[in-house]
Short mmCIF file of C-alpha atoms and ligand atoms in Angstrom, two decimals:
data_model
loop_
_atom_site.label_atom_id
_atom_site.label_comp_id
_atom_site.label_asym_id
_atom_site.label_seq_id
_atom_site.Cartn_x
_atom_site.Cartn_y
_atom_site.Cartn_z
CA MET A 1 -26.04 70.10 310.51
CA ARG A 2 -26.43 70.05 306.72
CA THR A 3 -28.30 73.37 306.71
CA HIS A 4 -25.43 74.91 308.64
CA LEU A 5 -23.03 73.93 305.90
CA LEU A 6 -25.34 75.01 303.11
CA ILE A 7 -25.86 78.59 304.24
CA PRO A 8 -22.20 79.64 304.15
CA LEU A 9 -21.83 77.87 300.80
CA LEU A 10 -24.78 79.75 299.35
CA ALA A 11 -23.40 83.01 300.70
CA LEU A 12 -20.07 82.27 299.01
CA ALA A 13 -21.76 81.54 295.70
CA THR A 14 -23.67 84.83 295.87
CA MET A 15 -20.49 86.74 296.68
CA ASN A 16 -18.68 85.19 293.73
CA ALA A 17 -21.48 86.08 291.34
CA TYR A 18 -21.39 89.62 292.68
CA ALA A 19 -17.61 89.81 292.32
CA ALA A 20 -17.80 88.60 288.73
CA ASP A 21 -20.41 91.19 287.75
CA LYS A 22 -18.94 94.17 289.46
CA PRO A 23 -15.40 95.49 288.97
CA ALA A 24 -13.20 95.36 292.09
CA SER A 25 -12.86 99.12 291.94
CA PRO A 26 -15.20 101.54 290.20
CA LYS A 27 -12.21 103.65 289.16
CA THR A 28 -11.75 102.86 285.51
CA ALA A 29 -10.65 105.58 283.12
CA LEU A 30 -9.67 105.86 279.47
CA VAL A 31 -8.04 108.58 277.40
CA ILE A 32 -7.24 108.44 273.68
CA HIS A 33 -5.72 110.67 271.02
CA GLY A 34 -5.89 110.74 267.25
CA GLY A 35 -2.87 112.97 266.82
CA ALA A 36 -1.77 116.51 267.48
CA GLY A 37 -1.20 119.01 264.71
CA PHE A 38 -1.81 122.40 263.21
CA VAL A 39 -5.26 121.84 261.79
CA PRO A 40 -7.10 125.18 261.42
CA LYS A 41 -10.75 124.92 262.43
CA ASP A 42 -12.06 125.99 259.04
CA SER A 43 -9.90 123.44 257.22
CA ILE A 44 -12.05 120.55 258.49
CA SER A 45 -15.36 120.04 256.68
CA ASP A 46 -18.48 119.46 258.80
CA GLU A 47 -18.64 115.93 257.46
CA ASP A 48 -15.03 115.19 258.42
CA ARG A 49 -15.52 116.79 261.83
CA ARG A 50 -18.50 114.53 262.48
CA GLU A 51 -16.51 111.49 261.37
CA TYR A 52 -13.53 112.40 263.59
CA HIS A 53 -15.79 112.66 266.63
CA ALA A 54 -17.62 109.47 265.65
CA ALA A 55 -14.37 107.55 265.22
CA LEU A 56 -13.03 108.80 268.55
CA ASN A 57 -16.29 107.76 270.20
CA ARG A 58 -16.12 104.32 268.60
CA ALA A 59 -12.60 103.92 269.98
CA LEU A 60 -13.74 105.06 273.44
CA ASP A 61 -16.65 102.64 273.31
CA ALA A 62 -14.38 99.74 272.35
CA GLY A 63 -11.95 100.42 275.21
CA ASN A 64 -14.69 101.17 277.70
CA LYS A 65 -16.52 97.97 276.90
CA VAL A 66 -13.44 96.06 278.01
CA LEU A 67 -12.99 98.14 281.17
CA GLY A 68 -16.71 98.01 282.03
CA SER A 69 -16.70 94.22 282.05
CA GLY A 70 -13.68 94.04 284.35
CA GLY A 71 -11.16 93.52 281.52
CA SER A 72 -7.55 94.60 281.60
CA ALA A 73 -6.13 98.01 280.71
CA LEU A 74 -3.97 96.14 278.18
CA ASP A 75 -7.03 94.77 276.37
CA ALA A 76 -8.74 98.17 276.59
CA VAL A 77 -5.91 100.12 274.92
CA THR A 78 -5.51 97.41 272.28
CA ALA A 79 -9.23 97.56 271.45
CA ALA A 80 -9.27 101.37 271.27
CA ILE A 81 -6.17 101.51 269.05
CA VAL A 82 -7.46 98.86 266.64
CA VAL A 83 -10.58 100.98 266.02
CA MET A 84 -8.43 103.99 265.16
CA GLU A 85 -6.03 101.94 263.02
CA GLU A 86 -9.04 100.74 261.03
CA SER A 87 -10.32 104.30 260.51
CA PRO A 88 -8.87 106.08 257.46
CA MET A 89 -9.22 109.38 259.36
CA PHE A 90 -6.04 108.80 261.38
CA ASN A 91 -2.37 108.33 260.57
CA ALA A 92 -2.17 104.73 261.77
CA GLY A 93 -3.05 101.52 259.95
CA LYS A 94 -5.47 102.36 257.11
CA GLY A 95 -4.87 106.04 256.29
CA ALA A 96 -1.22 106.06 257.39
CA VAL A 97 0.96 108.73 255.81
CA PHE A 98 3.23 107.97 252.85
CA ASN A 99 7.00 107.84 253.15
CA ALA A 100 9.24 109.51 250.54
CA LYS A 101 9.10 106.45 248.29
CA GLY A 102 5.30 106.46 248.18
CA GLY A 103 4.90 103.51 250.55
CA HIS A 104 4.00 103.04 254.20
CA GLU A 105 6.18 102.03 257.16
CA LEU A 106 4.24 101.65 260.38
CA ASP A 107 5.40 101.90 263.99
CA ALA A 108 3.59 100.86 267.19
CA SER A 109 4.25 100.11 270.84
CA ILE A 110 2.41 98.97 273.95
CA MET A 111 3.34 98.84 277.63
CA GLU A 112 1.73 97.44 280.77
CA GLY A 113 2.54 99.44 283.89
CA HIS A 114 2.48 97.06 286.84
CA THR A 115 4.51 94.36 285.06
CA ARG A 116 6.66 96.74 282.99
CA ARG A 117 6.18 94.43 280.05
CA ALA A 118 6.51 96.18 276.69
CA GLY A 119 6.42 95.38 272.99
CA ALA A 120 7.12 97.43 269.87
CA VAL A 121 7.46 97.19 266.09
CA ALA A 122 9.04 99.68 263.71
CA GLY A 123 8.88 100.02 259.94
CA VAL A 124 6.39 97.22 259.28
CA THR A 125 4.78 97.28 255.86
CA THR A 126 2.18 94.51 255.61
CA VAL A 127 0.66 94.24 259.08
CA ARG A 128 -2.91 95.49 259.09
CA ASN A 129 -2.94 96.29 262.83
CA PRO A 130 0.60 97.04 263.99
CA ILE A 131 -0.55 97.35 267.61
CA LYS A 132 -1.50 93.66 267.58
CA LEU A 133 1.99 92.75 266.38
CA ALA A 134 3.57 94.98 269.06
CA ARG A 135 1.50 93.16 271.66
CA THR A 136 2.50 89.79 270.22
CA VAL A 137 6.17 90.82 270.47
CA MET A 138 5.53 91.63 274.13
CA GLU A 139 3.67 88.44 274.93
CA GLN A 140 5.19 85.86 272.63
CA SER A 141 8.80 86.81 272.04
CA PRO A 142 11.76 87.26 274.35
CA HIS A 143 12.28 90.76 272.90
CA VAL A 144 10.80 94.23 273.29
CA MET A 145 11.27 95.72 269.83
CA LEU A 146 11.44 94.23 266.33
CA ALA A 147 12.06 96.28 263.20
CA GLY A 148 11.61 96.02 259.43
CA ALA A 149 12.15 92.66 257.75
CA GLY A 150 12.68 90.93 261.09
CA ALA A 151 9.34 92.15 262.40
CA GLU A 152 7.67 90.94 259.19
CA ALA A 153 9.36 87.53 259.58
CA PHE A 154 8.09 87.35 263.17
CA ALA A 155 4.58 88.19 261.90
CA ASP A 156 4.95 85.28 259.41
CA THR A 157 5.16 82.92 262.37
CA HIS A 158 1.88 84.25 263.80
CA PRO A 159 -0.96 83.47 261.38
CA GLU A 160 -3.43 85.30 263.62
CA ILE A 161 -1.72 88.58 262.62
CA GLU A 162 -3.58 89.78 259.53
CA ARG A 163 -1.47 90.84 256.55
CA VAL A 164 -2.34 93.20 253.72
CA PRO A 165 -0.51 94.53 250.65
CA ASN A 166 1.24 97.82 251.39
CA ASN A 167 -1.10 99.80 249.14
CA TRP A 168 -4.05 98.71 251.31
CA PHE A 169 -3.01 101.58 253.62
CA ASP A 170 -3.31 104.18 250.78
CA THR A 171 -5.79 107.04 250.91
CA ASP A 172 -6.14 109.98 248.53
CA LYS A 173 -5.85 112.47 251.36
CA ARG A 174 -2.44 111.14 252.40
CA ARG A 175 -1.21 110.96 248.80
CA LYS A 176 -2.05 114.65 248.35
CA GLN A 177 -0.14 115.42 251.57
CA LEU A 178 2.89 113.59 250.20
CA GLU A 179 2.69 115.45 246.88
CA LYS A 180 2.43 118.77 248.71
CA ALA A 181 5.34 117.95 251.03
CA GLN A 182 7.52 116.91 248.10
CA GLN A 183 6.63 120.02 246.09
CA GLU A 184 7.48 122.21 249.08
CA GLU A 185 10.72 120.36 249.59
CA ALA A 186 11.68 120.84 245.94
CA ALA A 187 10.76 124.52 246.14
CA LYS A 188 13.03 124.95 249.13
CA GLY A 189 16.11 123.97 247.20
CA LYS A 190 15.91 120.24 247.62
CA ARG A 191 16.47 120.27 251.36
CA GLU A 192 16.66 116.58 252.07
CA ALA A 193 15.85 116.37 255.72
CA ARG A 194 14.27 118.39 258.43
CA THR A 195 16.74 119.70 260.91
CA SER A 196 16.01 120.98 264.35
CA ASP A 197 15.81 124.51 262.98
CA GLY A 198 13.81 123.45 259.92
CA ASP A 199 10.10 124.03 259.40
CA ALA A 200 7.83 122.27 261.82
CA PRO A 201 5.61 119.64 260.25
CA THR A 202 2.03 120.82 260.04
CA TYR A 203 0.17 117.63 260.84
CA PHE A 204 0.91 114.50 262.80
CA GLY A 205 -2.12 112.21 263.26
CA THR A 206 -0.75 109.32 265.29
CA VAL A 207 -3.15 107.44 267.59
CA GLY A 208 -2.72 106.57 271.26
CA ALA A 209 -4.60 105.24 274.28
CA VAL A 210 -4.02 104.99 278.02
CA ALA A 211 -6.34 103.06 280.34
CA LEU A 212 -6.80 102.38 284.06
CA ASP A 213 -8.64 99.14 284.78
CA ALA A 214 -10.74 98.05 287.74
CA GLN A 215 -7.73 96.27 289.24
CA GLY A 216 -5.87 99.59 289.32
CA HIS A 217 -3.51 98.64 286.49
CA ILE A 218 -2.42 101.03 283.76
CA ALA A 219 -1.48 100.35 280.12
CA ALA A 220 -0.49 102.69 277.30
CA ALA A 221 -0.20 102.21 273.53
CA THR A 222 0.66 104.23 270.43
CA SER A 223 0.45 103.48 266.69
CA THR A 224 1.47 105.58 263.69
CA GLY A 225 2.51 105.84 260.07
CA GLY A 226 5.15 108.31 261.23
CA MET A 227 5.74 111.52 259.32
CA THR A 228 4.84 112.30 255.70
CA ASN A 229 7.79 112.07 253.29
CA LYS A 230 10.01 110.34 255.87
CA LYS A 231 13.20 108.84 254.48
CA TRP A 232 15.86 106.21 255.04
CA GLY A 233 13.86 103.98 257.38
CA ARG A 234 13.19 106.86 259.76
CA VAL A 235 11.70 105.71 263.06
CA GLY A 236 9.91 108.21 265.28
CA ASP A 237 9.09 108.23 268.97
CA SER A 238 5.88 106.18 268.78
CA PRO A 239 7.48 102.70 268.94
CA ILE A 240 10.15 103.80 271.40
CA ILE A 241 9.37 102.89 274.98
CA GLY A 242 9.94 105.95 277.15
CA ALA A 243 9.68 108.40 274.24
CA GLY A 244 6.22 107.91 272.68
CA THR A 245 4.79 105.35 275.11
CA TRP A 246 5.27 104.65 278.79
CA ALA A 247 3.37 102.97 281.62
CA ASP A 248 4.33 102.21 285.22
CA SER A 249 2.26 101.33 288.23
CA ARG A 250 0.97 104.85 288.80
CA CYS A 251 1.17 106.65 285.44
CA GLY A 252 0.81 106.08 281.70
CA VAL A 253 1.46 108.29 278.67
CA SER A 254 1.06 108.23 274.89
CA GLY A 255 2.65 111.08 272.94
CA THR A 256 2.00 112.65 269.58
CA GLY A 257 4.18 115.27 267.99
CA TRP A 258 7.45 115.88 266.27
CA GLY A 259 8.99 112.55 267.11
CA GLU A 260 12.65 113.52 267.01
CA PHE A 261 12.07 115.89 269.94
CA TYR A 262 10.01 113.33 271.83
CA ILE A 263 12.87 110.85 271.55
CA ARG A 264 15.52 113.35 272.60
CA ASN A 265 13.52 114.38 275.64
CA ALA A 266 12.24 110.91 276.63
CA VAL A 267 8.87 112.61 276.86
CA ALA A 268 6.58 109.79 277.96
CA HIS A 269 8.97 108.55 280.62
CA ASP A 270 9.83 112.04 281.82
CA ILE A 271 6.18 112.82 282.55
CA CYS A 272 5.76 109.70 284.68
CA ALA A 273 9.19 110.11 286.31
CA ARG A 274 8.13 113.54 287.56
CA VAL A 275 5.03 111.97 289.09
CA ALA A 276 7.07 109.13 290.66
CA TYR A 277 10.18 110.93 291.86
CA ARG A 278 9.08 114.51 292.47
CA GLY A 279 5.50 113.86 293.47
CA ASP A 280 4.28 116.25 290.78
CA SER A 281 0.60 116.12 289.92
CA LEU A 282 -0.07 114.40 286.60
CA GLN A 283 -1.32 117.67 285.10
CA ALA A 284 1.75 119.66 286.21
CA ALA A 285 4.14 116.97 284.96
CA ALA A 286 2.46 116.61 281.56
CA GLU A 287 2.14 120.39 281.05
CA GLU A 288 5.76 121.03 281.94
CA VAL A 289 7.19 118.40 279.61
CA VAL A 290 4.86 118.95 276.64
CA ASN A 291 4.43 122.71 276.82
CA LYS A 292 7.83 123.81 278.15
CA ILE A 293 10.56 121.24 277.59
CA VAL A 294 9.57 120.11 274.08
CA PRO A 295 9.01 123.66 272.70
CA ALA A 296 12.20 124.91 274.37
CA ALA A 297 14.07 122.25 272.40
CA GLY A 298 12.36 123.34 269.15
CA GLY A 299 9.63 120.68 268.92
CA ASP A 300 5.88 120.62 269.31
CA GLY A 301 2.97 118.26 269.82
CA GLY A 302 0.86 116.89 272.65
CA ALA A 303 0.35 113.91 274.93
CA ILE A 304 -2.34 112.09 276.85
CA ALA A 305 -1.58 110.97 280.39
CA LEU A 306 -3.48 109.14 283.10
CA ASP A 307 -2.64 108.19 286.69
CA SER A 308 -3.74 105.50 289.11
CA ASP A 309 -6.28 107.86 290.70
CA GLY A 310 -7.95 108.23 287.32
CA ASN A 311 -6.71 111.78 286.73
CA ILE A 312 -6.34 112.64 283.06
CA ALA A 313 -4.12 115.26 281.40
CA MET A 314 -4.18 116.16 277.69
CA PRO A 315 -1.76 119.05 277.05
CA PHE A 316 -0.82 120.13 273.51
CA ASN A 317 0.82 123.16 271.94
CA SER A 318 0.01 122.48 268.31
CA GLY A 319 -3.34 124.21 267.91
CA SER A 320 -5.27 120.97 267.94
CA MET A 321 -5.20 117.44 269.24
CA PHE A 322 -7.89 114.90 268.37
CA ARG A 323 -8.77 113.40 271.74
CA GLY A 324 -11.38 111.64 273.83
CA TRP A 325 -11.76 110.62 277.44
CA ILE A 326 -13.94 108.77 279.93
CA LYS A 327 -13.30 109.78 283.52
CA PRO A 328 -13.87 107.60 286.60
CA ASP A 329 -17.15 109.45 287.28
CA GLY A 330 -18.41 108.34 283.88
CA SER A 331 -18.27 111.74 282.22
CA ARG A 332 -16.89 111.56 278.70
CA GLY A 333 -16.10 113.74 275.75
CA THR A 334 -14.25 114.18 272.49
CA ALA A 335 -12.55 117.34 271.22
CA ILE A 336 -10.23 118.61 268.49
CA HIS A 337 -9.42 122.22 269.32
CA GLU A 338 -8.98 123.91 272.69
CA GLU A 339 -12.35 125.41 273.50
CA GLU A 340 -14.36 122.40 272.39
CA ALA A 341 -13.31 120.42 275.43
CA SER A 342 -16.08 121.48 277.77
CA ALA A 343 -18.77 121.67 275.10
CA GLU A 344 -18.23 118.07 274.09
CA ALA A 345 -17.76 116.72 277.59
CA THR A 346 -21.38 116.28 278.42
CA ARG A 347 -22.18 112.69 277.55
CA ARG A 348 -22.26 110.06 280.25
CA ARG A 349 -21.27 106.49 279.59
N1 LIG B 1 5.19 111.28 266.77
C1 LIG B 1 4.97 110.72 265.46
C2 LIG B 1 6.29 110.53 264.78
O1 LIG B 1 7.15 111.39 264.89
C3 LIG B 1 4.09 111.57 264.63
C4 LIG B 1 2.77 111.90 265.25
O2 LIG B 1 2.67 112.05 266.46
O3 LIG B 1 1.78 112.01 264.51
O4 LIG B 1 6.45 109.57 264.07
#
């Protein structure tokens, strides 16, 4: 009698151990970007190129570690973004671009697809990892988006959010970009703002991540310093849910590009809406929005997108987009320009 009871119990224990070790579904996937922009190949030194690829790989590793142990897409995108915010190579966190006053105002957002929860911060100045604050807004406030002094005050009530002086974000590279932008602006007759028919910015550099976890859930996140020489508290698309970031139960997107056009065309949401309402493939939807609708309006940039089958799309029309991916079959890669994609896509996780 006792043995009869013991055998099913042992079987149950074995099954639980198995379930804990192995994800419910093998279909995890991760895609990241470190910004789209016009970065000519020969303008990147070999050393910088190596560091870009290394930083993208570190971000992939951080996100993939979460996914590989059965963690959530939300944790995976947070982990990947934090790595890129900490790297001075990208325009997010350390290494963020300078605004017109020589300071930094950072924007970030995060969204979880199956719950439609979202959090965002805009114009924060002392938060070391804005993506963590965006997530805290999502999880620990009744709101979706906090801006400026209010976002800083909210951060004050969360001691786990690390604070730094604004000049902690400074880098020489970004200061030179500000000086150049301001000289060009002065040379052009003191034009004070870009207009839709003005010159396109040459470099963006925002970071983003979209992940599919073993439970089939999708999350997307984006973090940025915005655009060099921005004025008057300018907020771009990155912290705006539906413009720079979107996730629903079958699709997630993070955008990078000329933010004004991404806002006006609700780029991230439009890509996923095409998948949901028209049954477009992820690739077709992302290509159409990024490479037709945005340029037709006068903008440019790129996006990363991922669906619940683990398909990944990474269109861009800006000459380059720093990017990395791990597909459900385990193949992975990082790339900057167009033709690198296949060459770099050889490593297996
Ligand atoms: N989209 C960002 C913005 O307009 C810039 C970028 O993608 O690098 O703020």
